[in-house]
Tab-separated table of N, CA and C in Angstrom:
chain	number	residue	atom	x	y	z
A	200	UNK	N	0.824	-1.194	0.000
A	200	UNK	CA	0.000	0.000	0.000
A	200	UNK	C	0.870	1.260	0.000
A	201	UNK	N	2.310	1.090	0.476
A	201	UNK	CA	3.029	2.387	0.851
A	201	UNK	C	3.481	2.339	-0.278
A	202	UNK	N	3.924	1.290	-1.086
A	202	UNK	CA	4.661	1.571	-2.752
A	202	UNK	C	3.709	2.293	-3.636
A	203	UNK	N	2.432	1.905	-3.164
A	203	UNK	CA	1.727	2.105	-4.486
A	203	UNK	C	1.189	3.926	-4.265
A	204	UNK	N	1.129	3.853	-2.897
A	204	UNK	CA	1.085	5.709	-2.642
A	204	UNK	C	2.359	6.673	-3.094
A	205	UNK	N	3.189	5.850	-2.957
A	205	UNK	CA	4.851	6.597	-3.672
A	205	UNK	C	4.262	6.546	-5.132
A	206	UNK	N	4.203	5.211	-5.244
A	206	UNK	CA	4.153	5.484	-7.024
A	206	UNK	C	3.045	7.021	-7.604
A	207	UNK	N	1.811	6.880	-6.751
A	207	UNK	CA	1.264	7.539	-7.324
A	207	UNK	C	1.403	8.923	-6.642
A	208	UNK	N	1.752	9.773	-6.043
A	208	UNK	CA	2.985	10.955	-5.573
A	208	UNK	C	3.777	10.984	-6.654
A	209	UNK	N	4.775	10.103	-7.475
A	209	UNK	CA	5.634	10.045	-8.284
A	209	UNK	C	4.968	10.600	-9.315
A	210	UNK	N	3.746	9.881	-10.363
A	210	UNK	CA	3.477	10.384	-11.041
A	210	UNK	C	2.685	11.249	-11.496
A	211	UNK	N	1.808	11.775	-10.126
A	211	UNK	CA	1.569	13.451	-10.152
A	211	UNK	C	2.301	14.458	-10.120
A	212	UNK	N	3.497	14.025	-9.643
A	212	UNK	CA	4.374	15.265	-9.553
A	212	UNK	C	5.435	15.278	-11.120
A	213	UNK	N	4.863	14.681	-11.939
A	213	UNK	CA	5.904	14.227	-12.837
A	213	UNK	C	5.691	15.318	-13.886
A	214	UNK	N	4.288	15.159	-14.018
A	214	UNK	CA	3.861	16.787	-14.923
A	214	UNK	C	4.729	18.023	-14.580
A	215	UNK	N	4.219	18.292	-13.326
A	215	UNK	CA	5.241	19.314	-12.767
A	215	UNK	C	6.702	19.999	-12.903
A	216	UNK	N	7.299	18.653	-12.466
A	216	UNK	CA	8.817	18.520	-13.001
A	216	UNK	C	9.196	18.483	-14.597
A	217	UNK	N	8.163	18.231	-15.669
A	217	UNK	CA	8.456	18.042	-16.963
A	217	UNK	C	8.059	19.583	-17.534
A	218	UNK	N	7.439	20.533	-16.500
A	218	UNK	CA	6.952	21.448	-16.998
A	218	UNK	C	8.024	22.873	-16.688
A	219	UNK	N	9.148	22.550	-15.520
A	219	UNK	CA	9.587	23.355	-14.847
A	219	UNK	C	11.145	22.777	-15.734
A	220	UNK	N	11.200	21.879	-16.473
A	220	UNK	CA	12.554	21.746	-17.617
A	220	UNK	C	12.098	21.927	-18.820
A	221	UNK	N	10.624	22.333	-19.543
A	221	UNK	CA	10.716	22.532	-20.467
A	221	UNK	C	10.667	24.080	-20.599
A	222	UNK	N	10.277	24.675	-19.140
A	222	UNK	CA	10.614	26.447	-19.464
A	222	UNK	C	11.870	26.901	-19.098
A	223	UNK	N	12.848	25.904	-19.220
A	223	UNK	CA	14.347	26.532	-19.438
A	223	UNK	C	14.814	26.645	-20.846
A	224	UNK	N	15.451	27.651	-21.485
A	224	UNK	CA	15.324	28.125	-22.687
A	224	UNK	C	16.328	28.101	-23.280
A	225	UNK	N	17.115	27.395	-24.432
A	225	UNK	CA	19.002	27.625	-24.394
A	225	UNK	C	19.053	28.946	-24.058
A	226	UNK	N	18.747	29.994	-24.854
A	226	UNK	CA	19.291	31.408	-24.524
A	226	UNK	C	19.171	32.290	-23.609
A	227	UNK	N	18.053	31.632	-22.612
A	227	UNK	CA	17.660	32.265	-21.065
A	227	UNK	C	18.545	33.163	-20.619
A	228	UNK	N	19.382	32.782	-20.138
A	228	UNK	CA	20.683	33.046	-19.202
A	228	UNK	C	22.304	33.016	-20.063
A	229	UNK	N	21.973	32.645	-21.323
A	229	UNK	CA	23.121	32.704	-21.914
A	229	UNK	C	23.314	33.979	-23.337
A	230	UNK	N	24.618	34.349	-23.167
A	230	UNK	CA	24.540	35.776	-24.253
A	230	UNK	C	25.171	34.854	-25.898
A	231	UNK	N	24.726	35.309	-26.778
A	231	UNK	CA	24.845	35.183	-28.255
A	231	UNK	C	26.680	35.850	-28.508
A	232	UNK	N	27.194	34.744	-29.131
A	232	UNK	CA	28.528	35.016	-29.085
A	232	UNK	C	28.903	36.470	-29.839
A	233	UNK	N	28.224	36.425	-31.215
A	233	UNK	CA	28.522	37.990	-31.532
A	233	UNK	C	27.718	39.047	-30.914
A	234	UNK	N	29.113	39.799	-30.299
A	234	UNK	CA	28.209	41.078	-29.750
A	234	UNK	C	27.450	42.069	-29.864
A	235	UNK	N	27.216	42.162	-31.417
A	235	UNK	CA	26.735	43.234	-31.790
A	235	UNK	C	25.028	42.776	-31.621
A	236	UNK	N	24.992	41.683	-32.438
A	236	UNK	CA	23.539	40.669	-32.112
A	236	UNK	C	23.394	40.585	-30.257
A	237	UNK	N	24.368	40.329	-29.616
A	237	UNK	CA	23.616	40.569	-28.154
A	237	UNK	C	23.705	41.576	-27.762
A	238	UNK	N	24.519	42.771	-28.367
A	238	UNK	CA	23.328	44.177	-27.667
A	238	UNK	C	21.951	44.759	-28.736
A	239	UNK	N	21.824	44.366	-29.887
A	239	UNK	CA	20.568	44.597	-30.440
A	239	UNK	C	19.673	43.417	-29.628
A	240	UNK	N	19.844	42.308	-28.937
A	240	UNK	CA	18.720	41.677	-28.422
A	240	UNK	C	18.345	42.031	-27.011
A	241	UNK	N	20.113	42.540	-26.009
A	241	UNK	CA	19.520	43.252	-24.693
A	241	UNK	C	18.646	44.559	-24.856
A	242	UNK	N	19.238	45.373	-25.796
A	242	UNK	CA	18.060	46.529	-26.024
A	242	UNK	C	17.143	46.294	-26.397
A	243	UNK	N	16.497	45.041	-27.189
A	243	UNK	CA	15.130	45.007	-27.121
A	243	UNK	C	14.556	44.450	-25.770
A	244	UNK	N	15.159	43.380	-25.292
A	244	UNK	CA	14.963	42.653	-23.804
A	244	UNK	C	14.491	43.587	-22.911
A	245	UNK	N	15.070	45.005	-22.998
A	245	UNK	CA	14.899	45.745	-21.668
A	245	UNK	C	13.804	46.376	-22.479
A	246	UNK	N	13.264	46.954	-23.604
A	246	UNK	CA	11.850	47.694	-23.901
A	246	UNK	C	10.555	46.905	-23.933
A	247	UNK	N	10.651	45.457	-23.543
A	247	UNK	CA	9.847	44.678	-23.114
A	247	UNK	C	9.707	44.000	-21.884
A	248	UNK	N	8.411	44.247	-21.703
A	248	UNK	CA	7.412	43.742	-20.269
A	248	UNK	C	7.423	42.488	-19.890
A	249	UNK	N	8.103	42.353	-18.930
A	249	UNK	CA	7.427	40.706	-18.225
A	249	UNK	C	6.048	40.332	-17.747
A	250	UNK	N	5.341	39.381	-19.079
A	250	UNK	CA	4.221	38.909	-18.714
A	250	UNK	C	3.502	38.936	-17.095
A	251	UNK	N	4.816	38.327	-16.558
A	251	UNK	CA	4.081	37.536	-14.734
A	251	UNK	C	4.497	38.166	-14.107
A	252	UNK	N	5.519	39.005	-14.174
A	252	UNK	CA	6.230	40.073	-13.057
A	252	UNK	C	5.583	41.270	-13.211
A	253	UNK	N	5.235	41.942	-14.471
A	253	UNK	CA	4.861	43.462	-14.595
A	253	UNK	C	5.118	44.500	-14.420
A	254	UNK	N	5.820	44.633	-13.859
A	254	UNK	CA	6.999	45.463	-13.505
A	254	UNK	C	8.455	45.771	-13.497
A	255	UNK	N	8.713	44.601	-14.715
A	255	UNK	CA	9.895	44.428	-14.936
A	255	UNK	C	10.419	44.251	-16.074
A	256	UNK	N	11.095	44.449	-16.695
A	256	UNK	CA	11.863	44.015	-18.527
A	256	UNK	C	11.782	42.681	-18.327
A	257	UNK	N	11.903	41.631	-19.308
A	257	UNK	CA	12.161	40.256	-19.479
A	257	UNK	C	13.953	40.477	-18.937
A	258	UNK	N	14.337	41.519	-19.442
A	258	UNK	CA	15.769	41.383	-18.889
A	258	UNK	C	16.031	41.127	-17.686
A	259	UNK	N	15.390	41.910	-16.952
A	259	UNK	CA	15.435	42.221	-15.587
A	259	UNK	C	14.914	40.812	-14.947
A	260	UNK	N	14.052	40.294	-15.393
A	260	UNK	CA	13.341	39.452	-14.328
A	260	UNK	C	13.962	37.905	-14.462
A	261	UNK	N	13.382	37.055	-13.754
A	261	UNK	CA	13.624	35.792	-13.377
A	261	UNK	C	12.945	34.893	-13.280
A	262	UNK	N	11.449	35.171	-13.852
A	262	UNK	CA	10.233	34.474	-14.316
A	262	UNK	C	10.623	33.573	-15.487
A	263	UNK	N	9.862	32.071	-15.447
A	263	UNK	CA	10.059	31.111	-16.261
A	263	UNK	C	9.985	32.009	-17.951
A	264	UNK	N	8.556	32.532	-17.672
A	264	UNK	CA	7.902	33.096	-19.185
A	264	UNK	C	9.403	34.166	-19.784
A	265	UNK	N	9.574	35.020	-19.038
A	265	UNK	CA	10.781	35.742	-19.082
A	265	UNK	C	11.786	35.292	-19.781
A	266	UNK	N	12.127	34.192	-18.672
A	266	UNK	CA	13.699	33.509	-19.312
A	266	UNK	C	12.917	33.104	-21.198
A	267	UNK	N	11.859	32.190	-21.230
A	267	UNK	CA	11.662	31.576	-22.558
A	267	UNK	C	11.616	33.199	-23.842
A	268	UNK	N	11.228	34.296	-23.313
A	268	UNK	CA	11.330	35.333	-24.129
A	268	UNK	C	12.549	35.735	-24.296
A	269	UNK	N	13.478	35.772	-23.316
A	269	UNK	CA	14.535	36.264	-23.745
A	269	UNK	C	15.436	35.192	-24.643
A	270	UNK	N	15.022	33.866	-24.745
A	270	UNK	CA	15.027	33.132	-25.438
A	270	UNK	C	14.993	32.989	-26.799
A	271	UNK	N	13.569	33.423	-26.788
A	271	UNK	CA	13.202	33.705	-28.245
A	271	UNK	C	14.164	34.800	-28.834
A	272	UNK	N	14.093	36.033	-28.682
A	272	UNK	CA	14.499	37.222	-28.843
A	272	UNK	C	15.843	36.878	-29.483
A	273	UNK	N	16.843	36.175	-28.625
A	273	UNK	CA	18.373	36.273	-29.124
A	273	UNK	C	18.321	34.791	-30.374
A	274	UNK	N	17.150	33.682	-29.994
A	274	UNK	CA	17.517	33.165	-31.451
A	274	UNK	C	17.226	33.672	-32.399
A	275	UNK	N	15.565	34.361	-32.357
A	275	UNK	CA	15.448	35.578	-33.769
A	275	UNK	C	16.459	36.660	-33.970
A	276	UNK	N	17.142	37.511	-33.311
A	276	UNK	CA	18.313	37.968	-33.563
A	276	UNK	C	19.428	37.266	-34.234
A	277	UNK	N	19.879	36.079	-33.507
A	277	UNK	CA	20.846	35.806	-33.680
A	277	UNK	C	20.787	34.600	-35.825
A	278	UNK	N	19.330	34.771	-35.823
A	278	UNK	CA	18.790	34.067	-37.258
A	278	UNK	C	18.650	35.679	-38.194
A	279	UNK	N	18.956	36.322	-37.714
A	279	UNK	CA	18.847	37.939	-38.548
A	279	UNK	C	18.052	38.433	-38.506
A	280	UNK	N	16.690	38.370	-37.866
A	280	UNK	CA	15.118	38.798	-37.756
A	280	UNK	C	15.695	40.269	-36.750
A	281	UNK	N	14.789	41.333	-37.602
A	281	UNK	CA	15.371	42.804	-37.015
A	281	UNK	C	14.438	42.621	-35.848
A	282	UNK	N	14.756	43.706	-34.593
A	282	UNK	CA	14.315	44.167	-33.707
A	282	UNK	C	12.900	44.095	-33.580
A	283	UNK	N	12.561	45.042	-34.242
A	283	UNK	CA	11.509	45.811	-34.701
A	283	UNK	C	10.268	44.794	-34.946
A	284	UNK	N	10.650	43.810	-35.848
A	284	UNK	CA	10.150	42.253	-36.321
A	284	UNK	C	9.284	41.534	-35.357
A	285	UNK	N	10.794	41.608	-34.119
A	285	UNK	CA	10.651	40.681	-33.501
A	285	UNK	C	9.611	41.299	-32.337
A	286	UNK	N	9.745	42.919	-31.734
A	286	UNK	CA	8.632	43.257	-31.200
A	286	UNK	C	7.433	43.721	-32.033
A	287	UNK	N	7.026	43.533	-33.143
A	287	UNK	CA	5.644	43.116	-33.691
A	287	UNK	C	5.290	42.198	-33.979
A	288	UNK	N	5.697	40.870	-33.760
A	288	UNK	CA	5.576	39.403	-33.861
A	288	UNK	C	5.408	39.320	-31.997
A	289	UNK	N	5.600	40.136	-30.960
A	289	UNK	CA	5.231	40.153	-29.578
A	289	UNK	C	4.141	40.021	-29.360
A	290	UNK	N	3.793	41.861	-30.140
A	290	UNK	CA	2.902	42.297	-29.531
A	290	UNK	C	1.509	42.016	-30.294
A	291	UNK	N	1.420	41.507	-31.338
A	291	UNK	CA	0.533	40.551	-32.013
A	291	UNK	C	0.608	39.191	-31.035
A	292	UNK	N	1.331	38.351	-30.835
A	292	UNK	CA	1.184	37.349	-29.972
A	292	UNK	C	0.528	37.930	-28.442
A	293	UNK	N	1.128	38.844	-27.857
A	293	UNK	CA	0.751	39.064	-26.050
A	293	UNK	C	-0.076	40.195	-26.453
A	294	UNK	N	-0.061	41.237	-27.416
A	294	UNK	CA	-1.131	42.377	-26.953
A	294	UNK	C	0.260	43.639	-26.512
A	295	UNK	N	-0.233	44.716	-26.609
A	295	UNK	CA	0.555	46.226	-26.196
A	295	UNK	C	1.335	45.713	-24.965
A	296	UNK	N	0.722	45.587	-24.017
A	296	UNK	CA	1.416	45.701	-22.909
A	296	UNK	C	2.496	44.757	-22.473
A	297	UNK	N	3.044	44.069	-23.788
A	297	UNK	CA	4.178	43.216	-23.517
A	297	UNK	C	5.198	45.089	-24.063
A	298	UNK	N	5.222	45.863	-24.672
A	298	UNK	CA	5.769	47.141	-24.518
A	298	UNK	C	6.172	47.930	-24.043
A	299	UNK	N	7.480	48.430	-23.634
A	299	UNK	CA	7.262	49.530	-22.571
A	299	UNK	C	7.120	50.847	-23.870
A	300	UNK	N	6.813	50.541	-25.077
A	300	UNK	CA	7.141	51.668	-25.903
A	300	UNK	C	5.531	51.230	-26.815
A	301	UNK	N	4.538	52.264	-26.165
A	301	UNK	CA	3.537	51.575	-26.763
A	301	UNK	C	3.463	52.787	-28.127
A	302	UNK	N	2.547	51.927	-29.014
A	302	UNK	CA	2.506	52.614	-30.153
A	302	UNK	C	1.377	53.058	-30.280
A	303	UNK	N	1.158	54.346	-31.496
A	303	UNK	CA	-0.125	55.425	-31.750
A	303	UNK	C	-0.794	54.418	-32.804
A	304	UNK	N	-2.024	54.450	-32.064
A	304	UNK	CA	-3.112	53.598	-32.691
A	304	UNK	C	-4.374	54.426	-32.631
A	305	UNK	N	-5.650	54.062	-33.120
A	305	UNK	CA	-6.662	54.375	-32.896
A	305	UNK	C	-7.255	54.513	-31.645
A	306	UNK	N	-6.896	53.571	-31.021
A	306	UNK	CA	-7.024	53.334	-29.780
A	306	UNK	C	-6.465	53.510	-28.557
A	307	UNK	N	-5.140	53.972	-29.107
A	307	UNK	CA	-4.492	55.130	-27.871
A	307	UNK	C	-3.954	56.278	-28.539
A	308	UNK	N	-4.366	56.627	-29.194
A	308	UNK	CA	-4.097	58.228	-29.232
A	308	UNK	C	-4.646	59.178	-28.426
A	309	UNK	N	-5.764	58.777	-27.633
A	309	UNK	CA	-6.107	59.484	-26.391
A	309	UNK	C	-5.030	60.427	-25.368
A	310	UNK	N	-4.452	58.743	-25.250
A	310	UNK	CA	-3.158	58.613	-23.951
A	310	UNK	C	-2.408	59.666	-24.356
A	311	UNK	N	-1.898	59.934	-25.984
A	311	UNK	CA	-0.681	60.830	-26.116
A	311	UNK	C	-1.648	62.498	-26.305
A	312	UNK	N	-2.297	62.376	-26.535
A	312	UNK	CA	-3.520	63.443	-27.107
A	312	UNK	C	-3.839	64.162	-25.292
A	313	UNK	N	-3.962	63.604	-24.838
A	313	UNK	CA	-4.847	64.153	-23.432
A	313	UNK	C	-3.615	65.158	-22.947
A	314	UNK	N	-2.510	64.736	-22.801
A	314	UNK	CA	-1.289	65.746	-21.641
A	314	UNK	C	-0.858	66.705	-22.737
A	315	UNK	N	-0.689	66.730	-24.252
A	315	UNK	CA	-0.483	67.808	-24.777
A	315	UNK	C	-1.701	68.977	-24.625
A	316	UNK	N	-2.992	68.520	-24.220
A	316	UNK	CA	-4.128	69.508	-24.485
A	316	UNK	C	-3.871	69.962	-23.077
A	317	UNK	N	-4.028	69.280	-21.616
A	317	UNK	CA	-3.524	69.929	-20.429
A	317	UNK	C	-2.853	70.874	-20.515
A	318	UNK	N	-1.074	70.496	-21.388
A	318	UNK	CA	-0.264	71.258	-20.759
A	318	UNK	C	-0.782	72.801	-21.815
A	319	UNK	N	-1.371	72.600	-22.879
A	319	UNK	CA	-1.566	73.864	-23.843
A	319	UNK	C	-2.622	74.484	-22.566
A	320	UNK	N	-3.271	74.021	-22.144
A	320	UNK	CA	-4.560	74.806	-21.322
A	320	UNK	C	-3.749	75.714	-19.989
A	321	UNK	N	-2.925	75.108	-19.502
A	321	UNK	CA	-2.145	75.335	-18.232
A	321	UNK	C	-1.468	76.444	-18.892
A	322	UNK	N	-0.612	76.776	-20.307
A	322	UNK	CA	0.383	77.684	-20.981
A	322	UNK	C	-0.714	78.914	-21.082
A	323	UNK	N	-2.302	78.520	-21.324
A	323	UNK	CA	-3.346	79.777	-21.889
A	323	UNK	C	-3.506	80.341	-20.616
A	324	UNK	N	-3.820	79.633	-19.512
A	324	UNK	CA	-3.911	80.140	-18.641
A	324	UNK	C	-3.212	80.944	-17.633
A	325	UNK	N	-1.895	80.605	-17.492
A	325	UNK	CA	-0.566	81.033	-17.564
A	325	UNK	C	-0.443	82.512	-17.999
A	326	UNK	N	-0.644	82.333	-19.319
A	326	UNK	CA	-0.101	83.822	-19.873
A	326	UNK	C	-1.523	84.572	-20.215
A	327	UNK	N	-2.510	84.372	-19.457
A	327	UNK	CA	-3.888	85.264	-19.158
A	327	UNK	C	-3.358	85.736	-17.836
A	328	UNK	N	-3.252	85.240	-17.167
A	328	UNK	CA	-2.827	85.375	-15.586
A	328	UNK	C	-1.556	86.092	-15.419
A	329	UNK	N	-0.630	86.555	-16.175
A	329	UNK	CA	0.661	87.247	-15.817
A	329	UNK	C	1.052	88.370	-16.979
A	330	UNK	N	0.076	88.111	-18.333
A	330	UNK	CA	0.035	89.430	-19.420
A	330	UNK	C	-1.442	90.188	-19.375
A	331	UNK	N	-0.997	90.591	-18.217
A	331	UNK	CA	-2.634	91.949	-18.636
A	331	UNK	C	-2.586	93.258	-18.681
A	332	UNK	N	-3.244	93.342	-19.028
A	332	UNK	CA	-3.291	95.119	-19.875
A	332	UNK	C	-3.185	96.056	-18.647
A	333	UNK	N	-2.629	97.507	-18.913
A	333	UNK	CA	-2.790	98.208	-17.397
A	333	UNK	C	-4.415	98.713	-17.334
A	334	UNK	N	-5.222	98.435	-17.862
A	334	UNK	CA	-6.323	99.301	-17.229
A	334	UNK	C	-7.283	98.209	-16.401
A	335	UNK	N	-6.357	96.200	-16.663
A	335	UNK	CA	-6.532	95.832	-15.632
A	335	UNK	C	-5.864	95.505	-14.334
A	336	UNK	N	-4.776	96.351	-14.373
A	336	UNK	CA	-4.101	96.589	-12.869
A	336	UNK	C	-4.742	97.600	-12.536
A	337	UNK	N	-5.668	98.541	-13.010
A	337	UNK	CA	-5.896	99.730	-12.074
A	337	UNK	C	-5.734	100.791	-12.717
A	338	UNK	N	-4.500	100.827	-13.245
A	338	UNK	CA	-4.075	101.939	-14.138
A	338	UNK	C	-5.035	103.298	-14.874
């Protein structure tokens, strides 16, 4: 009865363990011998979001998903696929917010649209408030 409770412990946990070696990535943790290809792939590494962390570059972090992106990234680099490529082949796969560099769309031009109209309103108001005529000082 005690073998057969090991056995089956063994092979629930087996998924587990097959799942925690297949998100190790060759290029995780390892840099691309030519350097020029591993700083075009750390500069993209760091303008992208870690899925599970969120607060962090894939560079930066230490999340499974992470390591397998930074993964990806330096073999498409290191196969000649530009930058650029490779974060619109992202952000079609995850959506914007794998970005820290989001782009003007229909749908966020709001975001860049809203703080230029503030700061123009704050400049009108500004120079109403400190250019006035003398006959409204008193004069």
């Amino acid at each position: 009865m005690k073998r057969l409770l090991v056995l089956a412990a063994l092979l629930l946990t087996a998924p587990a363990l097959a799942q925690e070696e297949q998100s190790t990535a060759p290029y995780a943790y390892r840099q691309l011998d030519d350097p020029a290809q591993e700083t075009k792939a750390q500069d993209l590494m760091e303008s992208l979001r870690c899925l599970q962390c969120q607060g962090q570059s894939i560079a930066d972090s230490d999340a499974p998903i992470a390591g397998s992106m930074r993964s990806l990234v330096r073999e498409r680099i290191a196969s000649g696929e530009e930058p650029e490529a490779i974060r619109a082949w992202l952000i079609e796969r995850y959506g914007d917010y794998v970005s820290y560099a989001p782009q003007l769309t229909t749908l966020t031009w709001p975001l860049f649209a809203v703080p230029a109209v503030l700061v123009l309103i704050a400049f009108l108001l500004l120079r109403r408030r400190f250019t006035r005529t003398p006959t409204e000082n008193g004069q």
